[in-house]
């Protein structure tokens, strides 16, 4: 399915939207120029869903440009798939019938739709639920059907809003592999999530929204490189609190003899390492750590 | 249009598959068949009663006021057995006779000064207050007894008692009561059919919004296609239901209904192909108008239990339209009939009902259809514009101001 690599350039430039004089999206810009997973982050009510709805042509923007290969985006010239945050299926209708209905709306002919539906149900181990009413499926399986709805028309742009919420670890892993496959097939994916570890795992570029405004944007690795080392993680069999006291490192978390110590500079961490080695403390793990995306997110929008 | 047809087909198919639809339709059709068989059922019960269980009425005439003429009651074939006696029974004895069903009622005839008094004695009158006998029979019989005393023979007495012939000649367009009964019945049927079907659109849209499927639906097709598709799909199901009821009604009427019962009550001469066409056209137009309004109502609520509240105002408008059509019909000479014909909210109920009485001209029908079509386009336009925003807004408290804002947003 969808093996060919489709080249496209999606530009979201200075886009704004207001409701009753309140700006919910304020001058947001980003670009997607190659197949990738783009992380779209923000707190609840930050403007993510409104931005996605503008991108997909569900609601009109007040200003700015949204273009695909230089042409304004509308429903007709972009083949997209959307997995909304608010999951929903027709409760009394069978899995196959509702997938077929949406396939028809997306312009897929019956035969191709049938092939695609069976391919995806097989791929996500859902064939046994083929003729089951949606309300009888577990929450996780309903979510997988929702994912199939987003990808069964082989779209070039896929927007996934919280794709892993509510999934168990096995299904999360399965879905992760499918998403990574889609990128390999040349799909452009915009992913919104509150689970920062997943964004770190998947996304090369991110944008963080706070109350409608962009507070941080760029390549995730570059963003993290620009941050100083701020923690050191130590796992040992001994109590090292005396040495921490000696270096005036008072801000730390300790679980058994696992320590996460907050440091101001990288040198503080190295000085601690020297003292521990000199005193022949057996170190199982020593790692100087840069702030995680979670830390960065809290720092940017948690005020 | 292709997407609208896909939505319509999906909506109609899923509605036909629903158990609730099948059960409701089966109950409706069964009710129609039973309804047309009510005279037969009543006849069957009456025949059984006539053969075995005729009501017995005890008539007590202690003073022989009727001079032995009461026995003639049994020759009149009034459907009762009259047991005549000159003895007066005590209340306890009468109660026992009533409780053991030996008699169904008793009549005690006495005189008070110059008046004759008849006391009807029964176990309990109940709310219906039914009295088995027509008191006029006793009055006529008493007159007969008195006139005989004055020496008149039977022929003279019959001539005196002959009823007058009272006729009404209408010089305007007004139609006979027989046609008006049918016309009013039709008005009510159209009201229920249109209201029921249009309300389904609101319910269906609310289900999509509250089950959150709308986010997926709205990205798969346009709001315009969804509303038009739903209206077409549910309208088709409604039309099938109405036709099924009409056909079942027609067949039941032909097969089971004793036509003579209608004589003098309902005039079916106006039921023609033209009438059927006008009824179907107005059902579809009326349904479409109200369906678009109800679609908007459905999109405004975030919880299924709020549908009633949201549709409350529309229900008042539908009722106003119905009552305007219904009550103006009662007075065919009233100028309100013109208003009911042209006003889009009442035309679907008024025009077919007036058509059957011949009280509406082709020009009136044409103007009314044009006004209805223009109203449908206007309401569809407004509904689609507001629906586009309202359907994806959860938790927003909608009022006229927010709706105007949404309309403006989607109008730019």
PDB file of N, CA and C in Angstrom, chain B residues 269-354:
ATOM      1  N   UNK B 269     -65.051  11.368  -2.569  1.00  0.00           N
ATOM      2  CA  UNK B 269     -65.029  11.695  -3.997  1.00  0.00           C
ATOM      3  C   UNK B 269     -63.790  12.513  -4.380  1.00  0.00           C
ATOM      4  N   UNK B 270     -63.205  13.226  -3.406  1.00  0.00           N
ATOM      5  CA  UNK B 270     -62.038  14.067  -3.716  1.00  0.00           C
ATOM      6  C   UNK B 270     -60.720  13.303  -3.764  1.00  0.00           C
ATOM      7  N   UNK B 271     -60.718  12.028  -3.406  1.00  0.00           N
ATOM      8  CA  UNK B 271     -59.480  11.249  -3.393  1.00  0.00           C
ATOM      9  C   UNK B 271     -59.168  10.791  -4.813  1.00  0.00           C
ATOM     10  N   UNK B 272     -58.297  11.567  -5.469  1.00  0.00           N
ATOM     11  CA  UNK B 272     -57.956  11.288  -6.876  1.00  0.00           C
ATOM     12  C   UNK B 272     -56.436  11.171  -6.996  1.00  0.00           C
ATOM     13  N   UNK B 273     -55.973  10.872  -8.215  1.00  0.00           N
ATOM     14  CA  UNK B 273     -54.518  10.804  -8.460  1.00  0.00           C
ATOM     15  C   UNK B 273     -53.889  12.175  -8.204  1.00  0.00           C
ATOM     16  N   UNK B 274     -54.596  13.221  -8.653  1.00  0.00           N
ATOM     17  CA  UNK B 274     -54.105  14.594  -8.453  1.00  0.00           C
ATOM     18  C   UNK B 274     -53.918  14.888  -6.977  1.00  0.00           C
ATOM     19  N   UNK B 275     -54.885  14.451  -6.194  1.00  0.00           N
ATOM     20  CA  UNK B 275     -54.814  14.673  -4.751  1.00  0.00           C
ATOM     21  C   UNK B 275     -53.599  13.928  -4.163  1.00  0.00           C
ATOM     22  N   UNK B 276     -53.392  12.688  -4.628  1.00  0.00           N
ATOM     23  CA  UNK B 276     -52.259  11.894  -4.126  1.00  0.00           C
ATOM     24  C   UNK B 276     -50.945  12.600  -4.452  1.00  0.00           C
ATOM     25  N   UNK B 277     -50.852  13.125  -5.675  1.00  0.00           N
ATOM     26  CA  UNK B 277     -49.632  13.826  -6.109  1.00  0.00           C
ATOM     27  C   UNK B 277     -49.379  15.064  -5.251  1.00  0.00           C
ATOM     28  N   UNK B 278     -50.444  15.863  -5.084  1.00  0.00           N
ATOM     29  CA  UNK B 278     -50.314  17.093  -4.280  1.00  0.00           C
ATOM     30  C   UNK B 278     -49.892  16.735  -2.847  1.00  0.00           C
ATOM     31  N   UNK B 279     -50.478  15.675  -2.304  1.00  0.00           N
ATOM     32  CA  UNK B 279     -50.142  15.277  -0.928  1.00  0.00           C
ATOM     33  C   UNK B 279     -48.676  14.874  -0.827  1.00  0.00           C
ATOM     34  N   UNK B 280     -48.211  14.081  -1.799  1.00  0.00           N
ATOM     35  CA  UNK B 280     -46.812  13.625  -1.753  1.00  0.00           C
ATOM     36  C   UNK B 280     -45.861  14.811  -1.931  1.00  0.00           C
ATOM     37  N   UNK B 281     -46.173  15.700  -2.880  1.00  0.00           N
ATOM     38  CA  UNK B 281     -45.314  16.877  -3.111  1.00  0.00           C
ATOM     39  C   UNK B 281     -45.229  17.717  -1.833  1.00  0.00           C
ATOM     40  N   UNK B 282     -46.363  17.964  -1.214  1.00  0.00           N
ATOM     41  CA  UNK B 282     -46.350  18.811  -0.015  1.00  0.00           C
ATOM     42  C   UNK B 282     -45.734  18.104   1.186  1.00  0.00           C
ATOM     43  N   UNK B 283     -45.891  16.796   1.235  1.00  0.00           N
ATOM     44  CA  UNK B 283     -45.211  16.051   2.311  1.00  0.00           C
ATOM     45  C   UNK B 283     -43.701  16.236   2.163  1.00  0.00           C
ATOM     46  N   UNK B 284     -43.211  16.056   0.917  1.00  0.00           N
ATOM     47  CA  UNK B 284     -41.762  16.156   0.686  1.00  0.00           C
ATOM     48  C   UNK B 284     -41.251  17.572   0.936  1.00  0.00           C
ATOM     49  N   UNK B 285     -42.006  18.575   0.445  1.00  0.00           N
ATOM     50  CA  UNK B 285     -41.561  19.962   0.634  1.00  0.00           C
ATOM     51  C   UNK B 285     -41.608  20.349   2.117  1.00  0.00           C
ATOM     52  N   UNK B 286     -42.702  19.989   2.765  1.00  0.00           N
ATOM     53  CA  UNK B 286     -42.853  20.308   4.193  1.00  0.00           C
ATOM     54  C   UNK B 286     -41.774  19.625   5.009  1.00  0.00           C
ATOM     55  N   UNK B 287     -41.555  18.355   4.703  1.00  0.00           N
ATOM     56  CA  UNK B 287     -40.532  17.600   5.426  1.00  0.00           C
ATOM     57  C   UNK B 287     -39.159  18.255   5.220  1.00  0.00           C
ATOM     58  N   UNK B 288     -38.841  18.606   3.956  1.00  0.00           N
ATOM     59  CA  UNK B 288     -37.520  19.171   3.653  1.00  0.00           C
ATOM     60  C   UNK B 288     -37.308  20.486   4.408  1.00  0.00           C
ATOM     61  N   UNK B 289     -38.349  21.327   4.404  1.00  0.00           N
ATOM     62  CA  UNK B 289     -38.237  22.613   5.110  1.00  0.00           C
ATOM     63  C   UNK B 289     -37.919  22.375   6.595  1.00  0.00           C
ATOM     64  N   UNK B 290     -38.725  21.539   7.231  1.00  0.00           N
ATOM     65  CA  UNK B 290     -38.532  21.315   8.664  1.00  0.00           C
ATOM     66  C   UNK B 290     -37.266  20.496   8.940  1.00  0.00           C
ATOM     67  N   UNK B 291     -36.874  19.618   7.999  1.00  0.00           N
ATOM     68  CA  UNK B 291     -35.662  18.807   8.190  1.00  0.00           C
ATOM     69  C   UNK B 291     -34.430  19.711   8.282  1.00  0.00           C
ATOM     70  N   UNK B 292     -34.368  20.744   7.424  1.00  0.00           N
ATOM     71  CA  UNK B 292     -33.218  21.655   7.460  1.00  0.00           C
ATOM     72  C   UNK B 292     -33.173  22.424   8.785  1.00  0.00           C
ATOM     73  N   UNK B 293     -34.354  22.808   9.269  1.00  0.00           N
ATOM     74  CA  UNK B 293     -34.381  23.534  10.542  1.00  0.00           C
ATOM     75  C   UNK B 293     -33.961  22.596  11.681  1.00  0.00           C
ATOM     76  N   UNK B 294     -34.471  21.359  11.629  1.00  0.00           N
ATOM     77  CA  UNK B 294     -34.126  20.389  12.678  1.00  0.00           C
ATOM     78  C   UNK B 294     -32.660  19.963  12.600  1.00  0.00           C
ATOM     79  N   UNK B 295     -32.082  19.966  11.404  1.00  0.00           N
ATOM     80  CA  UNK B 295     -30.660  19.631  11.261  1.00  0.00           C
ATOM     81  C   UNK B 295     -29.826  20.637  12.044  1.00  0.00           C
ATOM     82  N   UNK B 296     -30.224  21.889  11.938  1.00  0.00           N
ATOM     83  CA  UNK B 296     -29.524  22.948  12.668  1.00  0.00           C
ATOM     84  C   UNK B 296     -29.666  22.717  14.174  1.00  0.00           C
ATOM     85  N   UNK B 297     -30.881  22.380  14.611  1.00  0.00           N
ATOM     86  CA  UNK B 297     -31.105  22.130  16.051  1.00  0.00           C
ATOM     87  C   UNK B 297     -30.224  20.989  16.534  1.00  0.00           C
ATOM     88  N   UNK B 298     -30.143  19.932  15.740  1.00  0.00           N
ATOM     89  CA  UNK B 298     -29.336  18.766  16.119  1.00  0.00           C
ATOM     90  C   UNK B 298     -27.879  19.120  16.298  1.00  0.00           C
ATOM     91  N   UNK B 299     -27.392  20.061  15.491  1.00  0.00           N
ATOM     92  CA  UNK B 299     -25.969  20.406  15.550  1.00  0.00           C
ATOM     93  C   UNK B 299     -25.647  21.296  16.759  1.00  0.00           C
ATOM     94  N   UNK B 300     -26.687  21.867  17.370  1.00  0.00           N
ATOM     95  CA  UNK B 300     -26.438  22.815  18.469  1.00  0.00           C
ATOM     96  C   UNK B 300     -26.266  22.142  19.824  1.00  0.00           C
ATOM     97  N   UNK B 301     -26.660  20.877  19.941  1.00  0.00           N
ATOM     98  CA  UNK B 301     -26.610  20.246  21.262  1.00  0.00           C
ATOM     99  C   UNK B 301     -25.365  19.375  21.428  1.00  0.00           C
ATOM    100  N   UNK B 302     -24.926  19.267  22.674  1.00  0.00           N
ATOM    101  CA  UNK B 302     -23.754  18.433  22.952  1.00  0.00           C
ATOM    102  C   UNK B 302     -24.132  17.131  23.642  1.00  0.00           C
ATOM    103  N   UNK B 303     -25.392  17.054  24.119  1.00  0.00           N
ATOM    104  CA  UNK B 303     -25.848  15.838  24.800  1.00  0.00           C
ATOM    105  C   UNK B 303     -27.187  15.415  24.196  1.00  0.00           C
ATOM    106  N   UNK B 304     -27.403  14.093  24.007  1.00  0.00           N
ATOM    107  CA  UNK B 304     -28.655  13.641  23.387  1.00  0.00           C
ATOM    108  C   UNK B 304     -29.891  14.129  24.132  1.00  0.00           C
ATOM    109  N   UNK B 305     -29.783  14.250  25.481  1.00  0.00           N
ATOM    110  CA  UNK B 305     -30.969  14.639  26.248  1.00  0.00           C
ATOM    111  C   UNK B 305     -31.380  16.096  26.004  1.00  0.00           C
ATOM    112  N   UNK B 306     -30.502  16.856  25.343  1.00  0.00           N
ATOM    113  CA  UNK B 306     -30.838  18.263  25.079  1.00  0.00           C
ATOM    114  C   UNK B 306     -31.569  18.461  23.753  1.00  0.00           C
ATOM    115  N   UNK B 307     -31.760  17.378  22.986  1.00  0.00           N
ATOM    116  CA  UNK B 307     -32.399  17.510  21.668  1.00  0.00           C
ATOM    117  C   UNK B 307     -33.790  18.107  21.806  1.00  0.00           C
ATOM    118  N   UNK B 308     -34.552  17.615  22.787  1.00  0.00           N
ATOM    119  CA  UNK B 308     -35.932  18.089  22.967  1.00  0.00           C
ATOM    120  C   UNK B 308     -35.941  19.597  23.183  1.00  0.00           C
ATOM    121  N   UNK B 309     -35.014  20.046  24.071  1.00  0.00           N
ATOM    122  CA  UNK B 309     -34.959  21.456  24.423  1.00  0.00           C
ATOM    123  C   UNK B 309     -34.618  22.293  23.191  1.00  0.00           C
ATOM    124  N   UNK B 310     -33.626  21.803  22.443  1.00  0.00           N
ATOM    125  CA  UNK B 310     -33.184  22.549  21.266  1.00  0.00           C
ATOM    126  C   UNK B 310     -34.283  22.615  20.205  1.00  0.00           C
ATOM    127  N   UNK B 311     -35.049  21.533  20.094  1.00  0.00           N
ATOM    128  CA  UNK B 311     -36.102  21.500  19.073  1.00  0.00           C
ATOM    129  C   UNK B 311     -37.404  22.099  19.539  1.00  0.00           C
ATOM    130  N   UNK B 312     -37.437  22.559  20.804  1.00  0.00           N
ATOM    131  CA  UNK B 312     -38.676  23.078  21.371  1.00  0.00           C
ATOM    132  C   UNK B 312     -39.275  24.224  20.575  1.00  0.00           C
ATOM    133  N   UNK B 313     -38.418  25.163  20.188  1.00  0.00           N
ATOM    134  CA  UNK B 313     -38.895  26.332  19.464  1.00  0.00           C
ATOM    135  C   UNK B 313     -39.456  25.920  18.099  1.00  0.00           C
ATOM    136  N   UNK B 314     -38.766  24.976  17.454  1.00  0.00           N
ATOM    137  CA  UNK B 314     -39.229  24.514  16.132  1.00  0.00           C
ATOM    138  C   UNK B 314     -40.564  23.796  16.290  1.00  0.00           C
ATOM    139  N   UNK B 315     -40.692  23.024  17.383  1.00  0.00           N
ATOM    140  CA  UNK B 315     -41.953  22.311  17.612  1.00  0.00           C
ATOM    141  C   UNK B 315     -43.104  23.312  17.719  1.00  0.00           C
ATOM    142  N   UNK B 316     -42.827  24.461  18.357  1.00  0.00           N
ATOM    143  CA  UNK B 316     -43.879  25.491  18.480  1.00  0.00           C
ATOM    144  C   UNK B 316     -44.237  26.027  17.094  1.00  0.00           C
ATOM    145  N   UNK B 317     -43.202  26.238  16.250  1.00  0.00           N
ATOM    146  CA  UNK B 317     -43.445  26.749  14.888  1.00  0.00           C
ATOM    147  C   UNK B 317     -44.278  25.734  14.092  1.00  0.00           C
ATOM    148  N   UNK B 318     -43.921  24.436  14.206  1.00  0.00           N
ATOM    149  CA  UNK B 318     -44.672  23.403  13.476  1.00  0.00           C
ATOM    150  C   UNK B 318     -46.125  23.403  13.957  1.00  0.00           C
ATOM    151  N   UNK B 319     -46.297  23.485  15.270  1.00  0.00           N
ATOM    152  CA  UNK B 319     -47.662  23.473  15.813  1.00  0.00           C
ATOM    153  C   UNK B 319     -48.466  24.693  15.352  1.00  0.00           C
ATOM    154  N   UNK B 320     -47.792  25.861  15.326  1.00  0.00           N
ATOM    155  CA  UNK B 320     -48.471  27.077  14.846  1.00  0.00           C
ATOM    156  C   UNK B 320     -48.951  26.871  13.418  1.00  0.00           C
ATOM    157  N   UNK B 321     -48.045  26.322  12.580  1.00  0.00           N
ATOM    158  CA  UNK B 321     -48.381  26.059  11.172  1.00  0.00           C
ATOM    159  C   UNK B 321     -49.565  25.113  11.074  1.00  0.00           C
ATOM    160  N   UNK B 322     -49.540  24.078  11.912  1.00  0.00           N
ATOM    161  CA  UNK B 322     -50.617  23.081  11.870  1.00  0.00           C
ATOM    162  C   UNK B 322     -51.944  23.697  12.304  1.00  0.00           C
ATOM    163  N   UNK B 323     -51.911  24.418  13.450  1.00  0.00           N
ATOM    164  CA  UNK B 323     -53.172  24.983  13.950  1.00  0.00           C
ATOM    165  C   UNK B 323     -53.736  26.033  12.993  1.00  0.00           C
ATOM    166  N   UNK B 324     -52.847  26.802  12.366  1.00  0.00           N
ATOM    167  CA  UNK B 324     -53.325  27.803  11.406  1.00  0.00           C
ATOM    168  C   UNK B 324     -54.061  27.088  10.265  1.00  0.00           C
ATOM    169  N   UNK B 325     -53.453  26.003   9.770  1.00  0.00           N
ATOM    170  CA  UNK B 325     -54.068  25.254   8.670  1.00  0.00           C
ATOM    171  C   UNK B 325     -55.374  24.616   9.132  1.00  0.00           C
ATOM    172  N   UNK B 326     -55.338  24.031  10.325  1.00  0.00           N
ATOM    173  CA  UNK B 326     -56.475  23.249  10.815  1.00  0.00           C
ATOM    174  C   UNK B 326     -57.691  24.134  11.109  1.00  0.00           C
ATOM    175  N   UNK B 327     -57.444  25.225  11.845  1.00  0.00           N
ATOM    176  CA  UNK B 327     -58.580  26.046  12.261  1.00  0.00           C
ATOM    177  C   UNK B 327     -59.112  26.928  11.137  1.00  0.00           C
ATOM    178  N   UNK B 328     -58.233  27.317  10.204  1.00  0.00           N
ATOM    179  CA  UNK B 328     -58.749  28.118   9.088  1.00  0.00           C
ATOM    180  C   UNK B 328     -59.637  27.228   8.208  1.00  0.00           C
ATOM    181  N   UNK B 329     -59.325  25.925   8.171  1.00  0.00           N
ATOM    182  CA  UNK B 329     -60.096  24.973   7.379  1.00  0.00           C
ATOM    183  C   UNK B 329     -61.533  24.835   7.903  1.00  0.00           C
ATOM    184  N   UNK B 330     -61.677  25.028   9.240  1.00  0.00           N
ATOM    185  CA  UNK B 330     -63.003  24.890   9.847  1.00  0.00           C
ATOM    186  C   UNK B 330     -63.954  25.976   9.357  1.00  0.00           C
ATOM    187  N   UNK B 331     -63.355  27.098   8.928  1.00  0.00           N
ATOM    188  CA  UNK B 331     -64.186  28.166   8.386  1.00  0.00           C
ATOM    189  C   UNK B 331     -63.711  28.453   6.964  1.00  0.00           C
ATOM    190  N   UNK B 332     -64.224  27.715   5.997  1.00  0.00           N
ATOM    191  CA  UNK B 332     -63.707  27.807   4.638  1.00  0.00           C
ATOM    192  C   UNK B 332     -63.820  29.208   4.034  1.00  0.00           C
ATOM    193  N   UNK B 333     -64.701  30.043   4.589  1.00  0.00           N
ATOM    194  CA  UNK B 333     -64.867  31.383   4.018  1.00  0.00           C
ATOM    195  C   UNK B 333     -63.823  32.360   4.565  1.00  0.00           C
ATOM    196  N   UNK B 334     -63.055  31.931   5.579  1.00  0.00           N
ATOM    197  CA  UNK B 334     -62.108  32.841   6.234  1.00  0.00           C
ATOM    198  C   UNK B 334     -60.913  33.166   5.333  1.00  0.00           C
ATOM    199  N   UNK B 335     -60.456  34.437   5.431  1.00  0.00           N
ATOM    200  CA  UNK B 335     -59.289  34.839   4.631  1.00  0.00           C
ATOM    201  C   UNK B 335     -58.002  34.223   5.189  1.00  0.00           C
ATOM    202  N   UNK B 336     -58.081  33.652   6.395  1.00  0.00           N
ATOM    203  CA  UNK B 336     -56.909  32.964   6.978  1.00  0.00           C
ATOM    204  C   UNK B 336     -56.467  31.790   6.096  1.00  0.00           C
ATOM    205  N   UNK B 337     -57.420  31.268   5.309  1.00  0.00           N
ATOM    206  CA  UNK B 337     -57.087  30.146   4.422  1.00  0.00           C
ATOM    207  C   UNK B 337     -56.008  30.533   3.418  1.00  0.00           C
ATOM    208  N   UNK B 338     -56.096  31.773   2.918  1.00  0.00           N
ATOM    209  CA  UNK B 338     -55.087  32.259   1.958  1.00  0.00           C
ATOM    210  C   UNK B 338     -53.722  32.306   2.646  1.00  0.00           C
ATOM    211  N   UNK B 339     -53.737  32.853   3.863  1.00  0.00           N
ATOM    212  CA  UNK B 339     -52.482  32.964   4.623  1.00  0.00           C
ATOM    213  C   UNK B 339     -51.890  31.571   4.855  1.00  0.00           C
ATOM    214  N   UNK B 340     -52.738  30.642   5.258  1.00  0.00           N
ATOM    215  CA  UNK B 340     -52.271  29.272   5.534  1.00  0.00           C
ATOM    216  C   UNK B 340     -51.734  28.613   4.261  1.00  0.00           C
ATOM    217  N   UNK B 341     -52.262  28.988   3.124  1.00  0.00           N
ATOM    218  CA  UNK B 341     -51.825  28.409   1.847  1.00  0.00           C
ATOM    219  C   UNK B 341     -50.446  28.939   1.443  1.00  0.00           C
ATOM    220  N   UNK B 342     -50.215  30.223   1.694  1.00  0.00           N
ATOM    221  CA  UNK B 342     -48.954  30.839   1.244  1.00  0.00           C
ATOM    222  C   UNK B 342     -47.830  30.739   2.281  1.00  0.00           C
ATOM    223  N   UNK B 343     -48.206  30.733   3.554  1.00  0.00           N
ATOM    224  CA  UNK B 343     -47.179  30.713   4.600  1.00  0.00           C
ATOM    225  C   UNK B 343     -46.442  29.364   4.582  1.00  0.00           C
ATOM    226  N   UNK B 344     -45.081  29.393   4.440  1.00  0.00           N
ATOM    227  CA  UNK B 344     -44.365  28.107   4.290  1.00  0.00           C
ATOM    228  C   UNK B 344     -44.556  27.158   5.462  1.00  0.00           C
ATOM    229  N   UNK B 345     -44.754  27.702   6.690  1.00  0.00           N
ATOM    230  CA  UNK B 345     -44.848  26.792   7.844  1.00  0.00           C
ATOM    231  C   UNK B 345     -46.199  26.064   7.885  1.00  0.00           C
ATOM    232  N   UNK B 346     -47.219  26.630   7.221  1.00  0.00           N
ATOM    233  CA  UNK B 346     -48.543  25.984   7.291  1.00  0.00           C
ATOM    234  C   UNK B 346     -48.968  25.363   5.958  1.00  0.00           C
ATOM    235  N   UNK B 347     -48.343  25.816   4.857  1.00  0.00           N
ATOM    236  CA  UNK B 347     -48.752  25.329   3.527  1.00  0.00           C
ATOM    237  C   UNK B 347     -48.749  23.799   3.405  1.00  0.00           C
ATOM    238  N   UNK B 348     -47.723  23.090   3.937  1.00  0.00           N
ATOM    239  CA  UNK B 348     -47.719  21.629   3.762  1.00  0.00           C
ATOM    240  C   UNK B 348     -48.929  20.939   4.397  1.00  0.00           C
ATOM    241  N   UNK B 349     -49.500  21.548   5.446  1.00  0.00           N
ATOM    242  CA  UNK B 349     -50.661  20.935   6.086  1.00  0.00           C
ATOM    243  C   UNK B 349     -51.959  21.439   5.443  1.00  0.00           C
ATOM    244  N   UNK B 350     -51.911  22.685   4.976  1.00  0.00           N
ATOM    245  CA  UNK B 350     -53.125  23.333   4.506  1.00  0.00           C
ATOM    246  C   UNK B 350     -53.491  22.959   3.059  1.00  0.00           C
ATOM    247  N   UNK B 351     -52.513  23.059   2.149  1.00  0.00           N
ATOM    248  CA  UNK B 351     -52.848  22.923   0.715  1.00  0.00           C
ATOM    249  C   UNK B 351     -53.457  21.564   0.347  1.00  0.00           C
ATOM    250  N   UNK B 352     -52.811  20.408   0.716  1.00  0.00           N
ATOM    251  CA  UNK B 352     -53.431  19.131   0.331  1.00  0.00           C
ATOM    252  C   UNK B 352     -54.844  18.984   0.914  1.00  0.00           C
ATOM    253  N   UNK B 353     -55.026  19.484   2.146  1.00  0.00           N
ATOM    254  CA  UNK B 353     -56.334  19.367   2.797  1.00  0.00           C
ATOM    255  C   UNK B 353     -57.360  20.233   2.075  1.00  0.00           C
ATOM    256  N   UNK B 354     -56.945  21.400   1.610  1.00  0.00           N
ATOM    257  CA  UNK B 354     -57.881  22.268   0.895  1.00  0.00           C
ATOM    258  C   UNK B 354     -58.080  21.767  -0.533  1.00  0.00           C
TER     259      UNK B 354
END
